[in-house]
């Protein structure tokens, strides 16, 4: 791992990330995309029009009208080796189905700066939560993602 | 009493860099470590691109679905401990910690992991429905545990 060459955001900028809301929007996954995603996971296509669970990485992000690149930019990171995925919590509250339009709603809920004993900034841990809602406004999935931005 | 079949390990014999490229395009992931060997020329990676974290978790999901069926996963949590790179052999496995009944649905709470040899690359937990209706498109919302 190597830290980013770009200057680290200030403490105030990191604190201000909490509460940032993504614009929100809609996303559906068509059969071809589900097929390709599932193939990437090295298993046969899903049954019954179900989406592969891996969609909960990118579909909520895109449904919320943001992107990995934008989140990296907002959090002041993105150079090769400077971002580490810490973890996910994925809740499947109803079946996720091909060709259904889901609405995405979410934002950054936590941002913690870590320094060493001499006060040098080591990293910032950022957490965002996005919910997917179906056309009846029922929440069908909730994702919590944690990334570490090395400084 | 619910009879729980054994959870079989699920192995990827070769993590495929071409699939990483497809995944990067689908995810619109601009991070070059997943598709450009020149970005990972350090001693640790030696030009082997880094598998996407969600793909590593997907192997665990595949293991769970091979065990309990497509559409059976209710909750997945994961922590990532290292980079899985092109050419690696990895195995997803898990064990049942507890069986619960939630509003009539029998679920297994499991510990799950992805191993490269003896090295834990991903660890986490899963909640998996063991008995479900056959037609997923007709399913009502899954019962959710009250806080």
PDB file of C-alpha atoms in Angstrom:
ATOM      1  CA  UNK A   1       0.000   0.000   0.000  1.00  0.00           C
ATOM      2  CA  UNK A   2       1.143   3.506  -0.741  1.00  0.00           C
ATOM      3  CA  UNK A   3      -0.403   6.689   0.492  1.00  0.00           C
ATOM      4  CA  UNK A   4      -1.887   9.204  -1.890  1.00  0.00           C
ATOM      5  CA  UNK A   5       0.459  11.899  -3.231  1.00  0.00           C
ATOM      6  CA  UNK A   6      -2.304  14.508  -3.056  1.00  0.00           C
ATOM      7  CA  UNK A   7      -2.621  16.670   0.087  1.00  0.00           C
ATOM      8  CA  UNK A   8      -4.878  15.217   2.760  1.00  0.00           C
ATOM      9  CA  UNK A   9      -8.162  17.004   3.408  1.00  0.00           C
ATOM     10  CA  UNK A  10      -8.239  19.155   6.525  1.00  0.00           C
ATOM     11  CA  UNK A  11      -9.841  17.935   9.747  1.00  0.00           C
ATOM     12  CA  UNK A  12     -12.757  20.251   9.048  1.00  0.00           C
ATOM     13  CA  UNK A  13     -13.221  18.859   5.558  1.00  0.00           C
ATOM     14  CA  UNK A  14     -13.284  15.307   6.893  1.00  0.00           C
ATOM     15  CA  UNK A  15     -15.784  16.197   9.627  1.00  0.00           C
ATOM     16  CA  UNK A  16     -17.962  17.963   7.067  1.00  0.00           C
ATOM     17  CA  UNK A  17     -18.311  14.743   5.052  1.00  0.00           C
ATOM     18  CA  UNK A  18     -20.761  13.367   7.617  1.00  0.00           C
ATOM     19  CA  UNK A  19     -24.243  14.200   6.476  1.00  0.00           C
ATOM     20  CA  UNK A  20     -23.311  14.508   2.814  1.00  0.00           C
ATOM     21  CA  UNK A  21     -26.281  13.208   0.820  1.00  0.00           C
ATOM     22  CA  UNK A  22     -26.005  11.683  -2.588  1.00  0.00           C
ATOM     23  CA  UNK A  23     -28.270  13.184  -5.224  1.00  0.00           C
ATOM     24  CA  UNK A  24     -30.510  10.126  -5.439  1.00  0.00           C
ATOM     25  CA  UNK A  25     -31.958   8.551  -8.530  1.00  0.00           C
ATOM     26  CA  UNK A  26     -33.015   5.294 -10.098  1.00  0.00           C
ATOM     27  CA  UNK A  27     -31.345   2.172 -11.460  1.00  0.00           C
ATOM     28  CA  UNK A  28     -32.469  -1.088 -12.946  1.00  0.00           C
ATOM     29  CA  UNK A  29     -30.359  -4.093 -13.854  1.00  0.00           C
ATOM     30  CA  UNK A  30     -31.224  -5.733 -17.134  1.00  0.00           C
ATOM     31  CA  UNK A  31     -30.718  -9.411 -17.865  1.00  0.00           C
ATOM     32  CA  UNK A  32     -27.519  -8.908 -19.888  1.00  0.00           C
ATOM     33  CA  UNK A  33     -25.837  -7.018 -17.055  1.00  0.00           C
ATOM     34  CA  UNK A  34     -26.921  -9.548 -14.443  1.00  0.00           C
ATOM     35  CA  UNK A  35     -25.608 -12.321 -16.705  1.00  0.00           C
ATOM     36  CA  UNK A  36     -22.214 -10.656 -17.109  1.00  0.00           C
ATOM     37  CA  UNK A  37     -21.937  -9.823 -13.407  1.00  0.00           C
ATOM     38  CA  UNK A  38     -22.791 -13.379 -12.470  1.00  0.00           C
ATOM     39  CA  UNK A  39     -20.266 -14.692 -15.001  1.00  0.00           C
ATOM     40  CA  UNK A  40     -17.608 -12.514 -13.381  1.00  0.00           C
ATOM     41  CA  UNK A  41     -18.248 -14.420 -10.156  1.00  0.00           C
ATOM     42  CA  UNK A  42     -17.542 -17.706 -11.980  1.00  0.00           C
ATOM     43  CA  UNK A  43     -20.908 -19.379 -11.461  1.00  0.00           C
ATOM     44  CA  UNK A  44     -23.838 -20.167 -13.827  1.00  0.00           C
ATOM     45  CA  UNK A  45     -26.581 -17.563 -14.406  1.00  0.00           C
ATOM     46  CA  UNK A  46     -28.985 -16.850 -11.577  1.00  0.00           C
ATOM     47  CA  UNK A  47     -32.405 -18.516 -11.525  1.00  0.00           C
ATOM     48  CA  UNK A  48     -35.834 -16.937 -11.756  1.00  0.00           C
ATOM     49  CA  UNK A  49     -34.729 -13.422 -12.726  1.00  0.00           C
ATOM     50  CA  UNK A  50     -33.034 -12.890  -9.377  1.00  0.00           C
ATOM     51  CA  UNK A  51     -30.132 -10.475  -9.304  1.00  0.00           C
ATOM     52  CA  UNK A  52     -26.811 -11.805  -8.104  1.00  0.00           C
ATOM     53  CA  UNK A  53     -26.110 -10.492  -4.584  1.00  0.00           C
ATOM     54  CA  UNK A  54     -22.952  -8.789  -5.861  1.00  0.00           C
ATOM     55  CA  UNK A  55     -25.165  -6.069  -7.384  1.00  0.00           C
ATOM     56  CA  UNK A  56     -25.266  -4.554  -3.921  1.00  0.00           C
ATOM     57  CA  UNK A  57     -21.808  -3.151  -4.482  1.00  0.00           C
ATOM     58  CA  UNK A  58     -22.438  -0.860  -7.427  1.00  0.00           C
ATOM     59  CA  UNK A  59     -26.205  -0.675  -8.020  1.00  0.00           C
ATOM     60  CA  UNK A  60     -26.932   1.286  -4.825  1.00  0.00           C
ATOM     61  CA  UNK A  61     -24.058   3.665  -5.646  1.00  0.00           C
ATOM     62  CA  UNK A  62     -25.354   4.241  -9.149  1.00  0.00           C
ATOM     63  CA  UNK A  63     -28.991   4.355  -8.041  1.00  0.00           C
ATOM     64  CA  UNK A  64     -28.039   7.134  -5.650  1.00  0.00           C
ATOM     65  CA  UNK A  65     -26.593   9.019  -8.649  1.00  0.00           C
ATOM     66  CA  UNK A  66     -23.028   8.920  -7.457  1.00  0.00           C
ATOM     67  CA  UNK A  67     -20.010   6.856  -8.478  1.00  0.00           C
ATOM     68  CA  UNK A  68     -16.925   5.262  -7.012  1.00  0.00           C
ATOM     69  CA  UNK A  69     -14.874   8.004  -8.662  1.00  0.00           C
ATOM     70  CA  UNK A  70     -17.042  10.740  -7.178  1.00  0.00           C
ATOM     71  CA  UNK A  71     -16.905   9.218  -3.697  1.00  0.00           C
ATOM     72  CA  UNK A  72     -13.108   8.966  -3.995  1.00  0.00           C
ATOM     73  CA  UNK A  73     -13.051  12.609  -5.060  1.00  0.00           C
ATOM     74  CA  UNK A  74     -15.355  13.749  -2.259  1.00  0.00           C
ATOM     75  CA  UNK A  75     -13.170  11.936   0.260  1.00  0.00           C
ATOM     76  CA  UNK A  76      -9.927  13.227  -1.224  1.00  0.00           C
ATOM     77  CA  UNK A  77      -8.447   9.977  -2.439  1.00  0.00           C
ATOM     78  CA  UNK A  78      -8.198   7.632  -5.347  1.00  0.00           C
ATOM     79  CA  UNK A  79      -4.557   7.322  -6.345  1.00  0.00           C
ATOM     80  CA  UNK A  80      -3.447   3.737  -6.939  1.00  0.00           C
ATOM     81  CA  UNK A  81      -2.961   1.957  -3.622  1.00  0.00           C
ATOM     82  CA  UNK A  82      -4.426   4.781  -1.544  1.00  0.00           C
ATOM     83  CA  UNK A  83      -7.892   3.346  -0.894  1.00  0.00           C
ATOM     84  CA  UNK A  84      -8.636   0.139   0.962  1.00  0.00           C
ATOM     85  CA  UNK A  85     -12.032  -1.485   1.212  1.00  0.00           C
ATOM     86  CA  UNK A  86     -12.608  -2.185   4.890  1.00  0.00           C
ATOM     87  CA  UNK A  87     -15.938  -3.925   4.806  1.00  0.00           C
ATOM     88  CA  UNK A  88     -19.551  -4.265   3.803  1.00  0.00           C
ATOM     89  CA  UNK A  89     -22.854  -4.947   5.474  1.00  0.00           C
ATOM     90  CA  UNK A  90     -25.462  -5.990   2.926  1.00  0.00           C
ATOM     91  CA  UNK A  91     -29.086  -6.488   4.014  1.00  0.00           C
ATOM     92  CA  UNK A  92     -31.448  -8.145   1.556  1.00  0.00           C
ATOM     93  CA  UNK A  93     -34.941  -7.209   2.696  1.00  0.00           C
ATOM     94  CA  UNK A  94     -36.833  -8.482  -0.367  1.00  0.00           C
ATOM     95  CA  UNK A  95     -35.897 -10.282  -3.586  1.00  0.00           C
ATOM     96  CA  UNK A  96     -33.957  -8.138  -6.078  1.00  0.00           C
ATOM     97  CA  UNK A  97     -35.215  -8.790  -9.593  1.00  0.00           C
ATOM     98  CA  UNK A  98     -34.028  -8.023 -13.133  1.00  0.00           C
ATOM     99  CA  UNK A  99     -35.686  -5.102 -14.955  1.00  0.00           C
ATOM    100  CA  UNK A 100     -37.236  -3.587 -11.806  1.00  0.00           C
ATOM    101  CA  UNK A 101     -36.468   0.112 -11.352  1.00  0.00           C
ATOM    102  CA  UNK A 102     -35.048   0.726  -7.901  1.00  0.00           C
ATOM    103  CA  UNK A 103     -34.593   4.104  -6.275  1.00  0.00           C
ATOM    104  CA  UNK A 104     -31.393   4.866  -4.365  1.00  0.00           C
ATOM    105  CA  UNK A 105     -31.217   7.084  -1.307  1.00  0.00           C
ATOM    106  CA  UNK A 106     -28.252   7.571   0.996  1.00  0.00           C
ATOM    107  CA  UNK A 107     -25.174   9.420   2.093  1.00  0.00           C
ATOM    108  CA  UNK A 108     -22.051   9.502   4.230  1.00  0.00           C
ATOM    109  CA  UNK A 109     -22.824   8.618   7.848  1.00  0.00           C
ATOM    110  CA  UNK A 110     -19.408   8.463   9.480  1.00  0.00           C
ATOM    111  CA  UNK A 111     -15.873   9.819   8.974  1.00  0.00           C
ATOM    112  CA  UNK A 112     -13.014   9.156  11.344  1.00  0.00           C
ATOM    113  CA  UNK A 113      -9.457  10.499  11.061  1.00  0.00           C
ATOM    114  CA  UNK A 114      -6.631   8.417  12.519  1.00  0.00           C
ATOM    115  CA  UNK A 115      -3.238   9.860  13.476  1.00  0.00           C
ATOM    116  CA  UNK A 116      -0.092   8.290  14.845  1.00  0.00           C
ATOM    117  CA  UNK A 117       1.297   9.211  18.273  1.00  0.00           C
ATOM    118  CA  UNK A 118       3.170  12.189  16.800  1.00  0.00           C
ATOM    119  CA  UNK A 119       0.035  13.583  15.190  1.00  0.00           C
ATOM    120  CA  UNK A 120       0.787  12.571  11.620  1.00  0.00           C
ATOM    121  CA  UNK A 121      -2.367  11.712   9.710  1.00  0.00           C
ATOM    122  CA  UNK A 122      -2.419   8.007   8.846  1.00  0.00           C
ATOM    123  CA  UNK A 123      -5.814   7.479   7.260  1.00  0.00           C
ATOM    124  CA  UNK A 124      -9.469   8.477   7.165  1.00  0.00           C
ATOM    125  CA  UNK A 125     -12.184   5.838   7.506  1.00  0.00           C
ATOM    126  CA  UNK A 126     -15.358   6.775   5.679  1.00  0.00           C
ATOM    127  CA  UNK A 127     -18.710   4.994   5.954  1.00  0.00           C
ATOM    128  CA  UNK A 128     -21.715   5.465   3.702  1.00  0.00           C
ATOM    129  CA  UNK A 129     -25.173   3.897   3.729  1.00  0.00           C
ATOM    130  CA  UNK A 130     -27.512   3.604   0.757  1.00  0.00           C
ATOM    131  CA  UNK A 131     -30.982   2.090   0.658  1.00  0.00           C
ATOM    132  CA  UNK A 132     -32.695   0.676  -2.420  1.00  0.00           C
ATOM    133  CA  UNK A 133     -36.457   1.147  -2.653  1.00  0.00           C
ATOM    134  CA  UNK A 134     -38.783  -0.614  -5.065  1.00  0.00           C
ATOM    135  CA  UNK A 135     -41.519   1.119  -7.108  1.00  0.00           C
ATOM    136  CA  UNK A 136     -43.869   0.937  -4.099  1.00  0.00           C
ATOM    137  CA  UNK A 137     -41.274   2.753  -1.940  1.00  0.00           C
ATOM    138  CA  UNK A 138     -40.592  -0.375   0.055  1.00  0.00           C
ATOM    139  CA  UNK A 139     -36.954  -0.642   1.177  1.00  0.00           C
ATOM    140  CA  UNK A 140     -35.626  -3.815  -0.426  1.00  0.00           C
ATOM    141  CA  UNK A 141     -31.933  -3.572   0.397  1.00  0.00           C
ATOM    142  CA  UNK A 142     -29.575  -1.591   2.584  1.00  0.00           C
ATOM    143  CA  UNK A 143     -25.821  -1.394   2.140  1.00  0.00           C
ATOM    144  CA  UNK A 144     -23.229  -0.060   4.539  1.00  0.00           C
ATOM    145  CA  UNK A 145     -19.750   0.369   3.054  1.00  0.00           C
ATOM    146  CA  UNK A 146     -16.524   1.324   4.790  1.00  0.00           C
ATOM    147  CA  UNK A 147     -13.448   2.554   2.949  1.00  0.00           C
ATOM    148  CA  UNK A 148     -10.049   3.602   4.296  1.00  0.00           C
ATOM    149  CA  UNK A 149      -8.253   6.471   2.577  1.00  0.00           C
ATOM    150  CA  UNK A 150      -4.531   6.311   3.267  1.00  0.00           C
ATOM    151  CA  UNK A 151      -2.832   9.701   3.613  1.00  0.00           C
TER     152      UNK A 151
ATOM    153  CA  UNK B   1     -36.644 -29.954  13.381  1.00  0.00           C
ATOM    154  CA  UNK B   2     -34.683 -28.501  10.456  1.00  0.00           C
ATOM    155  CA  UNK B   3     -32.162 -30.847   8.887  1.00  0.00           C
ATOM    156  CA  UNK B   4     -29.230 -28.727   7.725  1.00  0.00           C
ATOM    157  CA  UNK B   5     -27.204 -30.098   4.826  1.00  0.00           C
ATOM    158  CA  UNK B   6     -23.429 -29.685   4.972  1.00  0.00           C
ATOM    159  CA  UNK B   7     -22.022 -26.417   3.625  1.00  0.00           C
ATOM    160  CA  UNK B   8     -19.530 -27.401   0.939  1.00  0.00           C
ATOM    161  CA  UNK B   9     -16.461 -25.268   0.199  1.00  0.00           C
ATOM    162  CA  UNK B  10     -16.553 -23.391  -3.127  1.00  0.00           C
ATOM    163  CA  UNK B  11     -13.233 -22.973  -4.918  1.00  0.00           C
ATOM    164  CA  UNK B  12     -12.108 -20.621  -7.657  1.00  0.00           C
ATOM    165  CA  UNK B  13      -9.250 -22.413  -9.363  1.00  0.00           C
ATOM    166  CA  UNK B  14      -7.859 -19.279 -10.952  1.00  0.00           C
ATOM    167  CA  UNK B  15      -8.861 -15.698 -10.251  1.00  0.00           C
ATOM    168  CA  UNK B  16      -9.241 -14.384 -13.778  1.00  0.00           C
ATOM    169  CA  UNK B  17      -7.864 -10.936 -14.767  1.00  0.00           C
ATOM    170  CA  UNK B  18     -10.163 -10.779 -17.807  1.00  0.00           C
ATOM    171  CA  UNK B  19     -13.197 -11.028 -15.536  1.00  0.00           C
ATOM    172  CA  UNK B  20     -11.758  -8.206 -13.411  1.00  0.00           C
ATOM    173  CA  UNK B  21     -11.752  -6.023 -16.529  1.00  0.00           C
ATOM    174  CA  UNK B  22     -15.379  -6.865 -17.286  1.00  0.00           C
ATOM    175  CA  UNK B  23     -16.257  -6.203 -13.656  1.00  0.00           C
ATOM    176  CA  UNK B  24     -14.444  -2.853 -13.668  1.00  0.00           C
ATOM    177  CA  UNK B  25     -16.421  -1.791 -16.732  1.00  0.00           C
ATOM    178  CA  UNK B  26     -19.737  -2.887 -15.213  1.00  0.00           C
ATOM    179  CA  UNK B  27     -18.942  -1.201 -11.906  1.00  0.00           C
ATOM    180  CA  UNK B  28     -17.569   1.910 -13.670  1.00  0.00           C
ATOM    181  CA  UNK B  29     -14.625   1.508 -11.321  1.00  0.00           C
ATOM    182  CA  UNK B  30     -11.783   3.790 -12.411  1.00  0.00           C
ATOM    183  CA  UNK B  31      -9.280   2.323  -9.966  1.00  0.00           C
ATOM    184  CA  UNK B  32      -6.461   0.953 -12.219  1.00  0.00           C
ATOM    185  CA  UNK B  33      -5.227  -1.752  -9.858  1.00  0.00           C
ATOM    186  CA  UNK B  34      -8.125  -3.881 -11.146  1.00  0.00           C
ATOM    187  CA  UNK B  35      -7.318  -3.646 -14.854  1.00  0.00           C
ATOM    188  CA  UNK B  36      -3.881  -2.158 -15.529  1.00  0.00           C
ATOM    189  CA  UNK B  37      -0.885  -4.394 -14.669  1.00  0.00           C
ATOM    190  CA  UNK B  38       1.380  -1.336 -14.942  1.00  0.00           C
ATOM    191  CA  UNK B  39      -0.328   0.120 -11.855  1.00  0.00           C
ATOM    192  CA  UNK B  40       0.685  -2.869  -9.736  1.00  0.00           C
ATOM    193  CA  UNK B  41       4.361  -3.322 -10.598  1.00  0.00           C
ATOM    194  CA  UNK B  42       5.416  -3.233  -6.926  1.00  0.00           C
ATOM    195  CA  UNK B  43       7.107  -6.184  -5.241  1.00  0.00           C
ATOM    196  CA  UNK B  44       3.869  -7.259  -3.573  1.00  0.00           C
ATOM    197  CA  UNK B  45       1.758  -7.568  -6.711  1.00  0.00           C
ATOM    198  CA  UNK B  46       4.393  -8.001  -9.471  1.00  0.00           C
ATOM    199  CA  UNK B  47       2.012  -6.924 -12.173  1.00  0.00           C
ATOM    200  CA  UNK B  48      -0.873  -9.098 -11.009  1.00  0.00           C
ATOM    201  CA  UNK B  49      -4.054  -7.049 -10.961  1.00  0.00           C
ATOM    202  CA  UNK B  50      -6.151  -6.965  -7.792  1.00  0.00           C
ATOM    203  CA  UNK B  51      -9.505  -8.712  -7.705  1.00  0.00           C
ATOM    204  CA  UNK B  52     -12.409  -6.441  -6.788  1.00  0.00           C
ATOM    205  CA  UNK B  53     -13.559  -6.754  -3.172  1.00  0.00           C
ATOM    206  CA  UNK B  54     -17.152  -7.417  -4.223  1.00  0.00           C
ATOM    207  CA  UNK B  55     -15.963 -10.330  -6.366  1.00  0.00           C
ATOM    208  CA  UNK B  56     -14.243 -11.850  -3.353  1.00  0.00           C
ATOM    209  CA  UNK B  57     -17.470 -11.488  -1.424  1.00  0.00           C
ATOM    210  CA  UNK B  58     -19.389 -12.890  -4.393  1.00  0.00           C
ATOM    211  CA  UNK B  59     -17.447 -16.158  -4.096  1.00  0.00           C
ATOM    212  CA  UNK B  60     -18.765 -16.445  -0.552  1.00  0.00           C
ATOM    213  CA  UNK B  61     -22.277 -15.636  -1.804  1.00  0.00           C
ATOM    214  CA  UNK B  62     -21.921 -18.341  -4.452  1.00  0.00           C
ATOM    215  CA  UNK B  63     -20.906 -20.854  -1.806  1.00  0.00           C
ATOM    216  CA  UNK B  64     -23.959 -19.923   0.283  1.00  0.00           C
ATOM    217  CA  UNK B  65     -26.323 -20.098  -2.713  1.00  0.00           C
ATOM    218  CA  UNK B  66     -24.891 -23.470  -3.761  1.00  0.00           C
ATOM    219  CA  UNK B  67     -25.763 -24.609  -0.259  1.00  0.00           C
ATOM    220  CA  UNK B  68     -29.180 -22.994   0.336  1.00  0.00           C
ATOM    221  CA  UNK B  69     -30.365 -21.867  -3.101  1.00  0.00           C
ATOM    222  CA  UNK B  70     -30.457 -18.673  -5.139  1.00  0.00           C
ATOM    223  CA  UNK B  71     -32.274 -15.932  -3.270  1.00  0.00           C
ATOM    224  CA  UNK B  72     -31.555 -17.428   0.124  1.00  0.00           C
ATOM    225  CA  UNK B  73     -29.169 -14.758   1.420  1.00  0.00           C
ATOM    226  CA  UNK B  74     -30.713 -12.267   3.842  1.00  0.00           C
ATOM    227  CA  UNK B  75     -27.615 -10.583   5.216  1.00  0.00           C
ATOM    228  CA  UNK B  76     -23.897 -10.561   4.448  1.00  0.00           C
ATOM    229  CA  UNK B  77     -21.174  -8.758   6.315  1.00  0.00           C
ATOM    230  CA  UNK B  78     -17.537  -8.839   5.321  1.00  0.00           C
ATOM    231  CA  UNK B  79     -14.143  -7.571   6.356  1.00  0.00           C
ATOM    232  CA  UNK B  80     -11.301  -7.573   3.862  1.00  0.00           C
ATOM    233  CA  UNK B  81      -7.858  -8.576   5.032  1.00  0.00           C
ATOM    234  CA  UNK B  82      -5.719  -8.591   1.913  1.00  0.00           C
ATOM    235  CA  UNK B  83      -5.533  -8.411  -1.842  1.00  0.00           C
ATOM    236  CA  UNK B  84      -6.602 -11.404  -3.908  1.00  0.00           C
ATOM    237  CA  UNK B  85      -4.708 -11.104  -7.188  1.00  0.00           C
ATOM    238  CA  UNK B  86      -4.856 -12.561 -10.674  1.00  0.00           C
ATOM    239  CA  UNK B  87      -4.012 -16.245 -10.739  1.00  0.00           C
ATOM    240  CA  UNK B  88      -4.780 -16.896  -7.072  1.00  0.00           C
ATOM    241  CA  UNK B  89      -6.661 -20.000  -5.985  1.00  0.00           C
ATOM    242  CA  UNK B  90      -9.242 -19.107  -3.335  1.00  0.00           C
ATOM    243  CA  UNK B  91     -11.844 -21.124  -1.469  1.00  0.00           C
ATOM    244  CA  UNK B  92     -15.030 -19.863   0.167  1.00  0.00           C
ATOM    245  CA  UNK B  93     -16.259 -21.799   3.173  1.00  0.00           C
ATOM    246  CA  UNK B  94     -18.486 -21.397   6.174  1.00  0.00           C
ATOM    247  CA  UNK B  95     -20.128 -22.938   9.172  1.00  0.00           C
ATOM    248  CA  UNK B  96     -23.500 -22.614  10.859  1.00  0.00           C
ATOM    249  CA  UNK B  97     -23.369 -20.889  14.230  1.00  0.00           C
ATOM    250  CA  UNK B  98     -27.075 -20.763  15.016  1.00  0.00           C
ATOM    251  CA  UNK B  99     -30.476 -21.609  13.527  1.00  0.00           C
ATOM    252  CA  UNK B 100     -33.283 -19.146  14.161  1.00  0.00           C
ATOM    253  CA  UNK B 101     -36.927 -18.872  13.140  1.00  0.00           C
ATOM    254  CA  UNK B 102     -38.002 -15.378  12.151  1.00  0.00           C
ATOM    255  CA  UNK B 103     -41.721 -14.874  11.434  1.00  0.00           C
ATOM    256  CA  UNK B 104     -41.944 -18.439  10.177  1.00  0.00           C
ATOM    257  CA  UNK B 105     -38.751 -18.377   8.122  1.00  0.00           C
ATOM    258  CA  UNK B 106     -35.983 -20.676   9.272  1.00  0.00           C
ATOM    259  CA  UNK B 107     -32.591 -19.043   8.937  1.00  0.00           C
ATOM    260  CA  UNK B 108     -29.011 -20.079   9.574  1.00  0.00           C
ATOM    261  CA  UNK B 109     -26.588 -17.591  11.022  1.00  0.00           C
ATOM    262  CA  UNK B 110     -23.180 -18.466   9.670  1.00  0.00           C
ATOM    263  CA  UNK B 111     -19.532 -17.545   9.883  1.00  0.00           C
ATOM    264  CA  UNK B 112     -18.009 -17.276   6.417  1.00  0.00           C
ATOM    265  CA  UNK B 113     -14.547 -16.762   4.999  1.00  0.00           C
ATOM    266  CA  UNK B 114     -12.476 -16.732   1.851  1.00  0.00           C
ATOM    267  CA  UNK B 115      -9.125 -18.448   2.095  1.00  0.00           C
ATOM    268  CA  UNK B 116      -6.011 -18.339  -0.066  1.00  0.00           C
ATOM    269  CA  UNK B 117      -4.196 -21.376   1.226  1.00  0.00           C
ATOM    270  CA  UNK B 118      -4.264 -20.859   4.973  1.00  0.00           C
ATOM    271  CA  UNK B 119      -4.541 -17.082   4.672  1.00  0.00           C
ATOM    272  CA  UNK B 120      -7.902 -15.476   5.457  1.00  0.00           C
ATOM    273  CA  UNK B 121      -8.599 -12.906   2.738  1.00  0.00           C
ATOM    274  CA  UNK B 122     -12.217 -12.155   3.683  1.00  0.00           C
ATOM    275  CA  UNK B 123     -14.088 -12.960   6.875  1.00  0.00           C
ATOM    276  CA  UNK B 124     -17.650 -12.239   7.785  1.00  0.00           C
ATOM    277  CA  UNK B 125     -21.080 -13.406   8.725  1.00  0.00           C
ATOM    278  CA  UNK B 126     -24.168 -14.413   6.806  1.00  0.00           C
ATOM    279  CA  UNK B 127     -27.819 -14.961   7.504  1.00  0.00           C
ATOM    280  CA  UNK B 128     -29.366 -17.457   5.102  1.00  0.00           C
ATOM    281  CA  UNK B 129     -32.952 -18.636   4.684  1.00  0.00           C
ATOM    282  CA  UNK B 130     -33.194 -22.406   4.745  1.00  0.00           C
ATOM    283  CA  UNK B 131     -36.844 -22.761   3.679  1.00  0.00           C
ATOM    284  CA  UNK B 132     -38.313 -20.471   1.029  1.00  0.00           C
ATOM    285  CA  UNK B 133     -41.161 -20.348  -1.498  1.00  0.00           C
ATOM    286  CA  UNK B 134     -40.182 -21.594  -4.980  1.00  0.00           C
ATOM    287  CA  UNK B 135     -41.044 -18.543  -7.115  1.00  0.00           C
ATOM    288  CA  UNK B 136     -38.838 -15.569  -6.119  1.00  0.00           C
ATOM    289  CA  UNK B 137     -40.814 -13.052  -8.178  1.00  0.00           C
ATOM    290  CA  UNK B 138     -43.895 -13.704  -6.028  1.00  0.00           C
ATOM    291  CA  UNK B 139     -42.084 -13.346  -2.720  1.00  0.00           C
ATOM    292  CA  UNK B 140     -43.294 -10.805  -0.175  1.00  0.00           C
ATOM    293  CA  UNK B 141     -40.701  -8.768   1.723  1.00  0.00           C
ATOM    294  CA  UNK B 142     -38.464 -10.878   3.861  1.00  0.00           C
ATOM    295  CA  UNK B 143     -39.311 -10.712   7.549  1.00  0.00           C
ATOM    296  CA  UNK B 144     -36.944  -8.262   9.194  1.00  0.00           C
ATOM    297  CA  UNK B 145     -35.737  -8.622  12.705  1.00  0.00           C
ATOM    298  CA  UNK B 146     -37.001  -5.826  14.879  1.00  0.00           C
ATOM    299  CA  UNK B 147     -34.304  -3.638  16.376  1.00  0.00           C
TER     300      UNK B 147
END
